[in-house]
Coordinates of C-alpha atoms in Angstrom, one line a residue:
M1 CA 132.3 219.4 117.3
T2 CA 130.7 217.0 119.8
T3 CA 132.7 214.3 121.6
D4 CA 131.8 211.0 123.1
S5 CA 132.5 211.2 126.8
S6 CA 133.1 207.5 127.0
S7 CA 136.0 207.6 124.6
T8 CA 137.5 211.1 124.6
S9 CA 137.3 212.5 128.1
T10 CA 140.5 214.1 129.2
S11 CA 140.9 212.5 132.5
T12 CA 139.1 210.0 134.7
T13 CA 140.0 208.2 137.9
A14 CA 139.3 204.5 137.9
A15 CA 138.7 202.5 141.0
G16 CA 141.8 201.9 143.0
G17 CA 143.1 205.4 142.3
I18 CA 144.4 204.7 138.8
S19 CA 144.2 207.9 136.7
T20 CA 143.4 207.4 133.0
F21 CA 143.2 209.6 130.0
K22 CA 141.0 209.6 126.9
G23 CA 138.5 207.3 128.4
Q24 CA 138.3 203.8 129.8
E25 CA 139.1 202.2 126.4
R26 CA 142.8 202.7 127.1
A27 CA 142.6 201.3 130.7
L28 CA 141.6 197.9 131.9
R29 CA 138.5 198.0 134.2
A30 CA 139.6 198.1 137.9
D31 CA 138.0 196.4 140.8
R32 CA 137.0 193.3 138.8
L33 CA 139.0 190.7 140.7
G34 CA 139.4 190.0 144.4
T35 CA 141.9 187.6 146.0
G36 CA 139.8 184.5 145.1
G37 CA 139.2 185.5 141.5
L38 CA 142.8 186.5 141.0
L39 CA 144.1 183.3 142.6
L40 CA 141.9 181.1 140.5
S41 CA 142.8 182.9 137.3
V42 CA 146.5 182.4 138.1
L43 CA 146.3 178.8 139.3
A44 CA 144.2 177.7 136.3
A45 CA 147.3 178.2 134.1
T46 CA 149.2 175.6 136.1
A47 CA 146.7 173.0 134.9
P48 CA 147.2 170.8 138.0
L49 CA 145.6 167.6 136.5
M50 CA 147.6 168.0 133.3
V51 CA 150.8 168.2 135.4
V52 CA 150.0 165.2 137.6
A53 CA 148.8 163.1 134.6
G54 CA 151.3 164.3 132.0
V55 CA 154.4 166.1 133.3
M56 CA 155.0 163.8 136.3
P57 CA 154.8 160.5 134.5
T58 CA 157.0 161.9 131.7
T59 CA 159.6 163.1 134.2
F60 CA 159.7 159.7 136.0
A61 CA 159.8 157.8 132.7
V62 CA 162.2 159.9 130.6
M63 CA 164.5 161.3 133.2
G64 CA 164.5 158.3 135.6
I65 CA 164.4 160.7 138.6
V66 CA 162.7 159.1 141.6
G67 CA 163.2 162.2 143.7
Q68 CA 160.7 164.3 141.7
P69 CA 158.8 165.3 144.9
L70 CA 162.0 166.7 146.4
L71 CA 162.6 168.5 143.1
F72 CA 159.2 170.3 143.4
V73 CA 160.2 171.4 147.0
V74 CA 163.6 172.7 145.7
L75 CA 161.9 174.6 142.9
G76 CA 159.3 176.0 145.2
V77 CA 162.1 177.5 147.3
V78 CA 163.7 179.0 144.2
L79 CA 160.4 180.5 143.1
I80 CA 159.6 181.9 146.5
L81 CA 163.0 183.6 146.5
F82 CA 162.1 185.0 143.0
S83 CA 158.6 186.0 144.3
I84 CA 160.0 188.1 147.2
G85 CA 161.5 190.7 144.9
Y86 CA 158.9 190.3 142.1
A87 CA 156.1 190.9 144.6
E88 CA 157.8 194.0 146.0
M89 CA 158.1 195.4 142.4
S90 CA 154.3 194.8 142.1
R91 CA 153.8 197.3 144.9
H92 CA 155.5 200.0 142.8
V93 CA 154.5 199.1 139.2
H94 CA 150.9 198.3 138.2
N95 CA 150.9 197.3 134.6
A96 CA 149.3 194.6 132.5
G97 CA 152.8 194.2 130.9
A98 CA 154.1 192.7 134.2
F99 CA 157.5 191.2 133.2
Y100 CA 158.4 193.7 130.5
A101 CA 157.2 196.6 132.7
Y102 CA 159.4 195.6 135.6
I103 CA 162.3 195.0 133.3
S104 CA 161.8 198.4 131.7
R105 CA 161.8 200.1 135.1
G106 CA 165.1 198.4 136.1
L107 CA 167.0 197.9 132.9
G108 CA 165.6 200.6 130.7
G109 CA 163.1 200.9 127.9
T110 CA 165.1 199.0 125.3
A111 CA 165.5 196.0 127.5
G112 CA 161.8 196.3 128.2
A113 CA 161.0 196.2 124.5
G114 CA 163.0 193.0 124.2
A115 CA 161.3 191.5 127.2
A116 CA 157.9 192.4 125.7
L117 CA 158.5 190.5 122.5
V118 CA 159.8 187.5 124.4
A119 CA 156.7 187.5 126.7
L120 CA 154.3 187.8 123.8
V121 CA 156.0 184.9 121.9
A122 CA 156.5 182.7 125.1
Y123 CA 152.9 183.0 126.4
N124 CA 151.5 182.5 122.9
A125 CA 153.6 179.4 122.5
L126 CA 152.5 178.0 125.9
Q127 CA 148.9 178.5 125.0
I128 CA 149.0 177.2 121.5
G129 CA 151.0 174.2 122.5
I130 CA 148.2 173.0 124.7
Y131 CA 145.8 172.8 121.8
G132 CA 147.8 169.8 120.5
I133 CA 147.4 167.7 123.6
F134 CA 143.8 169.0 124.1
G135 CA 142.8 167.9 120.6
F136 CA 144.5 164.6 121.0
E137 CA 142.7 163.8 124.3
V138 CA 139.3 164.9 123.1
S139 CA 139.6 162.9 120.0
G140 CA 140.6 159.9 122.1
L141 CA 137.7 160.4 124.5
L142 CA 135.2 160.6 121.7
A143 CA 136.6 157.4 120.2
T144 CA 136.5 155.5 123.5
Y145 CA 133.2 156.6 124.9
A146 CA 131.1 157.7 121.9
E147 CA 132.7 155.6 119.2
V148 CA 133.1 158.7 117.1
E149 CA 136.3 159.1 115.1
I150 CA 137.3 162.7 114.5
A151 CA 140.7 164.3 113.7
W152 CA 142.4 165.9 116.6
W153 CA 142.4 169.4 115.0
I154 CA 138.6 169.6 115.0
P155 CA 138.2 169.9 118.8
A156 CA 141.4 172.0 118.9
L157 CA 139.9 174.6 116.5
V158 CA 136.5 174.5 118.3
A159 CA 138.3 175.1 121.6
A160 CA 140.3 178.0 120.0
L161 CA 137.1 179.7 119.0
A162 CA 135.4 179.1 122.4
V163 CA 138.5 180.5 124.2
G164 CA 138.5 183.5 121.9
L165 CA 134.8 184.1 122.6
L166 CA 135.3 183.9 126.4
G167 CA 138.3 186.2 126.0
W168 CA 135.9 189.0 125.0
L169 CA 133.9 188.6 128.2
K170 CA 134.5 190.3 131.5
I171 CA 137.4 189.0 133.4
D172 CA 135.2 188.2 136.4
V173 CA 133.2 185.8 134.1
N174 CA 136.4 184.2 133.0
A175 CA 137.5 183.8 136.7
R176 CA 134.3 182.0 137.5
V177 CA 134.7 179.5 134.6
L178 CA 138.3 178.9 135.6
G179 CA 137.4 178.6 139.2
V180 CA 134.8 175.9 138.8
L181 CA 137.1 173.8 136.6
L182 CA 140.1 174.2 138.8
V183 CA 138.4 173.3 142.1
I184 CA 137.0 170.1 140.6
E185 CA 140.2 168.8 139.2
V186 CA 142.2 169.7 142.3
L187 CA 139.6 167.8 144.4
L188 CA 139.9 164.7 142.2
V189 CA 143.7 164.7 142.5
V190 CA 143.5 165.1 146.3
I191 CA 141.1 162.1 146.3
F192 CA 143.7 160.1 144.4
D193 CA 146.5 161.2 146.8
V194 CA 144.5 160.0 149.8
A195 CA 143.6 156.7 148.1
A196 CA 147.3 156.1 147.2
L197 CA 148.4 156.8 150.8
A198 CA 145.7 154.6 152.2
D199 CA 146.6 151.7 149.8
P200 CA 150.3 152.0 149.2
G201 CA 152.5 149.7 147.0
K202 CA 154.8 147.0 148.3
E203 CA 157.2 149.5 150.0
G204 CA 154.5 151.1 152.1
L205 CA 154.5 154.8 153.0
S206 CA 158.0 155.2 151.9
L207 CA 159.7 158.7 152.1
H208 CA 162.5 157.6 149.8
A209 CA 161.5 160.1 147.1
F210 CA 162.5 162.9 149.4
N211 CA 166.0 161.5 149.9
P212 CA 168.6 163.9 148.4
D213 CA 170.4 160.9 147.0
T214 CA 167.5 160.5 144.5
L215 CA 168.6 163.7 142.8
T216 CA 171.7 162.4 141.1
G217 CA 172.5 161.5 137.5
A218 CA 172.4 163.0 134.1
G219 CA 168.7 163.5 134.1
V220 CA 168.4 166.0 137.0
G221 CA 169.0 169.1 134.9
T222 CA 166.4 168.2 132.3
A223 CA 164.0 167.2 135.1
L224 CA 164.4 170.7 136.5
C225 CA 163.2 172.0 133.1
F226 CA 160.2 169.7 133.1
C227 CA 159.2 170.5 136.7
I228 CA 159.6 174.3 136.6
A229 CA 157.3 174.3 133.6
A230 CA 154.6 172.9 135.9
F231 CA 154.7 176.1 138.0
L232 CA 154.2 178.5 135.1
G233 CA 151.2 180.6 135.8
F234 CA 151.9 181.9 139.3
E235 CA 154.0 184.7 137.8
Q236 CA 150.9 186.0 135.9
A237 CA 149.4 187.7 139.0
P238 CA 150.8 191.2 138.2
V239 CA 149.3 191.0 134.7
Y240 CA 145.9 191.5 136.4
A241 CA 147.1 194.2 138.7
E242 CA 145.1 197.0 136.9
E243 CA 141.9 194.9 137.3
T244 CA 142.1 194.6 141.1
S245 CA 141.0 197.3 143.6
R246 CA 144.1 196.9 145.8
P247 CA 146.9 195.6 143.6
H248 CA 149.7 196.5 146.1
L249 CA 148.0 194.0 148.6
L250 CA 146.3 191.4 146.4
V251 CA 149.1 190.7 143.9
P252 CA 151.8 189.8 146.4
R253 CA 149.3 187.8 148.5
V254 CA 148.2 185.8 145.5
M255 CA 151.7 185.2 144.3
F256 CA 152.8 183.7 147.5
L257 CA 149.6 181.7 147.9
A258 CA 150.1 180.3 144.4
V259 CA 153.8 179.4 144.7
G260 CA 153.4 177.8 148.1
G261 CA 150.2 176.0 147.2
V262 CA 151.5 174.7 143.9
A263 CA 154.8 173.5 145.5
V264 CA 153.1 171.6 148.3
F265 CA 150.3 170.2 146.0
F266 CA 152.8 168.9 143.3
A267 CA 155.3 167.6 145.9
L268 CA 152.6 165.6 147.7
S269 CA 150.9 164.4 144.4
S270 CA 154.2 163.2 142.9
W271 CA 155.0 161.5 146.2
A272 CA 151.6 159.8 146.1
L273 CA 152.6 158.4 142.7
T274 CA 155.8 156.9 144.2
V275 CA 153.9 155.5 147.1
A276 CA 151.2 153.9 144.9
T277 CA 153.8 152.1 142.7
G278 CA 156.6 151.9 145.2
P279 CA 159.7 154.1 144.8
A280 CA 161.7 151.2 143.3
A281 CA 159.0 150.6 140.6
V282 CA 157.8 154.1 139.8
V283 CA 160.3 154.7 136.9
G284 CA 159.5 151.3 135.3
T285 CA 155.8 151.7 135.7
A286 CA 155.9 155.2 134.3
Q287 CA 157.8 153.9 131.3
K288 CA 155.3 151.2 130.7
Q289 CA 152.1 153.3 131.3
S290 CA 153.4 156.7 130.0
A291 CA 150.7 159.3 130.3
G292 CA 148.3 156.7 131.4
L293 CA 150.1 156.2 134.8
L294 CA 147.6 158.2 136.9
F295 CA 144.6 156.6 135.3
F296 CA 146.1 153.1 135.7
L297 CA 146.6 153.7 139.4
T298 CA 143.1 155.2 139.9
E299 CA 141.4 152.3 138.1
S300 CA 142.6 149.8 140.7
R301 CA 142.0 152.0 143.7
L302 CA 138.9 154.1 142.9
G303 CA 137.2 152.3 140.1
G304 CA 136.3 152.8 136.4
T305 CA 133.7 155.6 137.0
F306 CA 136.2 157.8 138.9
T307 CA 138.8 157.2 136.2
D308 CA 136.3 158.1 133.5
V309 CA 135.5 161.4 135.3
L310 CA 139.2 162.0 135.7
H311 CA 139.7 161.7 131.9
V312 CA 137.0 164.3 131.3
L313 CA 138.4 166.6 133.9
F314 CA 141.8 166.2 132.4
V315 CA 140.4 167.8 129.3
T316 CA 138.5 170.6 131.1
G317 CA 141.6 171.4 133.1
M318 CA 143.5 171.9 129.8
F319 CA 140.7 174.2 128.6
A320 CA 141.0 176.2 131.8
A321 CA 144.8 176.6 131.1
L322 CA 144.1 177.6 127.5
L323 CA 141.7 180.3 128.7
S324 CA 144.1 181.5 131.4
F325 CA 147.1 181.9 129.0
H326 CA 144.8 183.5 126.4
N327 CA 143.9 186.2 129.0
V328 CA 147.5 186.8 129.7
V329 CA 148.5 187.1 126.0
A330 CA 145.6 189.5 125.4
R331 CA 146.7 191.8 128.3
Y332 CA 150.4 191.8 127.2
A333 CA 149.2 192.8 123.7
F334 CA 147.0 195.5 125.3
A335 CA 149.9 196.9 127.3
M336 CA 152.2 196.9 124.3
G337 CA 149.7 198.7 122.1
R338 CA 149.1 201.3 124.8
E339 CA 152.8 202.0 124.9
G340 CA 153.6 202.0 121.2
L341 CA 155.2 198.6 120.9
L342 CA 152.3 197.3 118.9
P343 CA 149.7 199.3 116.8
A344 CA 147.5 201.6 118.9
A345 CA 144.4 199.4 118.2
F346 CA 145.8 196.8 120.6
G347 CA 145.9 199.4 123.4
R348 CA 142.1 199.8 123.6
T349 CA 139.5 197.7 125.4
S350 CA 136.1 196.6 124.1
G351 CA 133.4 198.9 125.2
T352 CA 131.0 196.6 127.0
S353 CA 133.2 194.2 128.8
G354 CA 136.3 196.2 129.4
A355 CA 138.4 193.3 128.1
P356 CA 141.4 193.8 125.8
G357 CA 139.4 192.7 122.7
T358 CA 142.0 193.3 120.0
G359 CA 144.7 191.4 121.8
S360 CA 142.2 188.6 122.4
L361 CA 141.4 188.5 118.7
L362 CA 145.1 188.5 117.8
Q363 CA 145.8 185.5 120.0
T364 CA 142.8 183.6 118.6
V365 CA 143.9 184.2 115.0
V366 CA 147.5 183.2 115.7
A367 CA 146.3 180.0 117.5
V368 CA 143.9 179.0 114.7
V369 CA 146.6 179.6 112.0
V370 CA 149.2 177.5 113.9
V371 CA 146.8 174.7 114.6
A372 CA 145.7 174.7 111.0
A373 CA 149.3 174.5 109.8
F374 CA 150.0 171.5 112.0
A375 CA 146.7 169.9 110.9
I376 CA 147.7 170.3 107.2
A377 CA 151.1 168.7 108.0
D378 CA 149.6 165.8 109.9
D379 CA 150.0 162.7 107.8
K380 CA 150.6 160.2 110.6
P381 CA 148.4 158.5 113.2
A382 CA 148.0 160.4 116.4
G383 CA 149.6 157.7 118.4
D384 CA 152.8 158.0 116.4
P385 CA 155.4 159.9 118.5
T386 CA 156.5 161.7 115.4
A387 CA 152.9 162.9 114.7
P388 CA 152.6 166.7 114.3
V389 CA 149.9 166.8 117.0
L390 CA 152.4 165.8 119.6
H391 CA 155.1 168.1 118.2
L392 CA 152.6 171.0 118.6
F393 CA 152.5 170.3 122.3
T394 CA 156.2 169.5 123.0
W395 CA 157.8 172.1 120.7
F396 CA 155.6 175.0 121.6
G397 CA 155.4 174.1 125.3
N398 CA 159.1 174.1 125.7
I399 CA 159.7 177.2 123.7
G400 CA 157.3 179.0 126.0
A401 CA 158.8 177.6 129.1
L402 CA 162.3 178.7 128.1
G403 CA 161.0 182.2 127.4
V404 CA 159.3 182.6 130.8
I405 CA 162.4 181.2 132.6
V406 CA 164.5 183.9 130.8
L407 CA 162.0 186.6 131.7
M408 CA 162.0 185.5 135.4
A409 CA 165.8 185.7 135.5
A410 CA 165.8 189.1 133.8
A411 CA 163.1 190.4 136.1
S412 CA 165.1 189.3 139.2
V413 CA 168.1 191.2 137.9
S414 CA 165.8 194.2 137.2
V415 CA 164.6 194.2 140.8
V416 CA 168.1 194.6 142.1
V417 CA 168.9 197.5 139.7
F418 CA 165.5 199.2 140.3
F419 CA 166.0 199.6 144.0
V420 CA 169.7 200.4 143.8
R421 CA 168.9 203.2 141.4
R422 CA 166.2 204.5 143.7
G423 CA 168.7 204.6 146.6
A424 CA 166.7 201.9 148.5
A425 CA 169.4 199.2 148.5
G426 CA 169.8 199.4 152.3
A427 CA 166.0 199.3 153.0
Q428 CA 165.5 196.5 150.5
A429 CA 168.8 194.6 151.1
W430 CA 167.3 191.2 152.0
R431 CA 165.0 191.3 148.9
L432 CA 167.9 192.2 146.7
V433 CA 169.8 189.2 148.0
T434 CA 166.9 186.8 147.4
S435 CA 166.4 188.3 143.9
A436 CA 170.1 187.8 143.1
L437 CA 170.0 184.2 144.3
A438 CA 166.8 183.6 142.2
A439 CA 168.5 185.1 139.2
L440 CA 171.5 182.8 139.5
A441 CA 169.3 179.7 140.0
L442 CA 167.0 180.6 137.0
L443 CA 170.0 181.2 134.7
V444 CA 171.3 177.8 135.6
I445 CA 167.9 176.3 134.8
A446 CA 167.7 178.2 131.5
G447 CA 171.2 176.9 130.6
Y448 CA 170.1 173.3 131.2
T449 CA 167.0 174.0 129.2
V450 CA 168.9 175.1 126.2
K451 CA 171.6 172.4 126.6
D452 CA 169.0 169.6 126.8
F453 CA 166.4 171.0 124.4
E454 CA 166.7 168.0 122.1
V455 CA 165.7 165.7 125.1
L456 CA 162.8 168.0 126.0
V457 CA 161.3 167.9 122.5
G458 CA 162.2 164.3 121.8
A459 CA 164.6 165.1 119.0
G460 CA 167.9 163.3 118.1
P461 CA 171.2 164.5 119.5
N462 CA 172.2 166.1 116.2
S463 CA 168.8 167.5 115.3
S464 CA 168.6 171.1 114.1
L465 CA 165.6 171.4 116.4
S466 CA 168.0 171.7 119.4
W467 CA 169.0 175.2 118.3
V468 CA 166.1 176.2 115.9
L469 CA 163.4 176.0 118.5
P470 CA 165.2 177.8 121.4
G471 CA 166.4 180.2 118.7
I472 CA 162.9 181.5 118.4
I473 CA 163.2 183.0 121.8
G474 CA 166.5 184.5 120.8
L475 CA 165.0 186.0 117.7
A476 CA 162.1 187.5 119.7
L477 CA 164.6 189.1 122.1
A478 CA 166.7 190.5 119.3
A479 CA 163.7 191.8 117.4
G480 CA 162.5 193.5 120.6
L481 CA 165.8 195.1 121.3
V482 CA 166.0 196.4 117.8
L483 CA 162.5 197.9 118.1
G484 CA 163.6 199.5 121.4
L485 CA 166.7 201.0 119.8
V486 CA 164.7 202.3 116.8
L487 CA 162.1 203.9 119.1
R488 CA 164.8 205.5 121.2
A489 CA 166.4 207.0 118.1
R490 CA 163.3 208.0 116.1
A491 CA 160.4 208.3 118.6
P492 CA 162.0 209.0 122.1
E493 CA 158.6 210.0 123.5
K494 CA 157.3 206.4 122.8
H495 CA 160.5 204.9 124.2
A496 CA 160.0 206.9 127.4
R497 CA 156.6 205.4 127.8
I498 CA 157.7 201.8 127.7
G499 CA 156.7 200.1 131.0
L500 CA 154.8 203.1 132.3
G501 CA 151.3 201.6 131.8
N502 CA 148.6 203.9 133.3
E503 CA 151.2 206.4 134.3
A504 CA 151.6 207.2 130.6
F505 CA 148.2 208.8 130.7
Q506 CA 149.6 211.5 132.9
L507 CA 152.2 212.2 130.2
D508 CA 149.3 212.5 127.7
K509 CA 147.4 214.8 129.9
A510 CA 150.5 217.1 130.5
A511 CA 151.3 217.2 126.8
S512 CA 147.7 218.2 125.9
S513 CA 147.3 220.9 128.6

């Protein structure tokens, strides 16, 4: 019997020293991303313009917290503490399953299975939620500039198909698309920041927003939830570890560049908003202008043409975030398929591009089904705050954010356990301390997120949504833990593979020899 060497060879060595088995279709292509490509892929998920134009005005308006710039600094410190241990783990574990792989190594395969399901649900939710605001904005742009009236779900579905197509391409092609969009939107926000500082409001270049006294009141906890969601994306760097030539160097480097850069960028941009309006007026102006705050401020300082371009880049920035989260979901599905947590078909890459094609297809199908369901339920004008299009964004975005916060807390605990079990507690002592501090801080933020969920999604205080929506993450965790327990009892060889990634190929090779 003849065999196809591309799919059934017993052992190959991919670039970067990663040993594979049964061909490259069970391993992501190495040496596709350098520091720049990896950084751009990660930062695109943070959607900087979407944060500045959407998250920041909402936090000012709904929470009434003037000290949002200081909040970004505080969260930046927390996430750097988290990144110290997380980055050290990335030197020891190279797996597209990132979060669940790390949690598996520290807390065991059953906990890893629970984390895997949470990650798959959370990142799917984050990606799908963006389709709501994307469709809403594109529909508005077409009505304003082309006088064409179309339903929001049409551009949302077109975007889902376009993202799905790009997801089948090589990751370096994706990185170039993400990079161009990201650089342009960051540049435009920086231009606004400079213009705001050059033409401040009545209070001048006030630093009041960095005063600790501004972080008082009932809205601080909920503001933490809003602002930490703005950082989501930086933690994705280890997902691409197998596709870099030197993951032990590039992944930690990119993580720290991403966290530090995002913290500084968002702190300065939110400060620029307070300077432009005046700290005393920023809450009232945000309440009046809502998501139009940034565009209102650029109109008077930089003119209509700049503001029009900003509107367009607002949309392309969201598209970049959609593609970035899509790539992450596809790679989680790939890692889970390779290790027996999903059907084996998900654990293979497409032949020509080396991309996780089945995982990409799964994410596209789920996105299309969810968007279609919300489109069918949409019987209200898009501007109505109860319209399903806005629910799609707020519900799914906050479900995803809660899931990732829980994963970060669990990963921090796992770092501590991992190195203690290896007898490296003394050598890694300072990293274990930072991981423990990060875990405590993240658990507090997760608690506030659950407690204030009705505020985050705009529901009433007695709404069932306050427990049904966060309950989705709880159900995903429970389902994953049950799956892990079943595998441990009925298929211990699969349970032993959870979190191993490419190292599992060595088990295959040993078993077949």
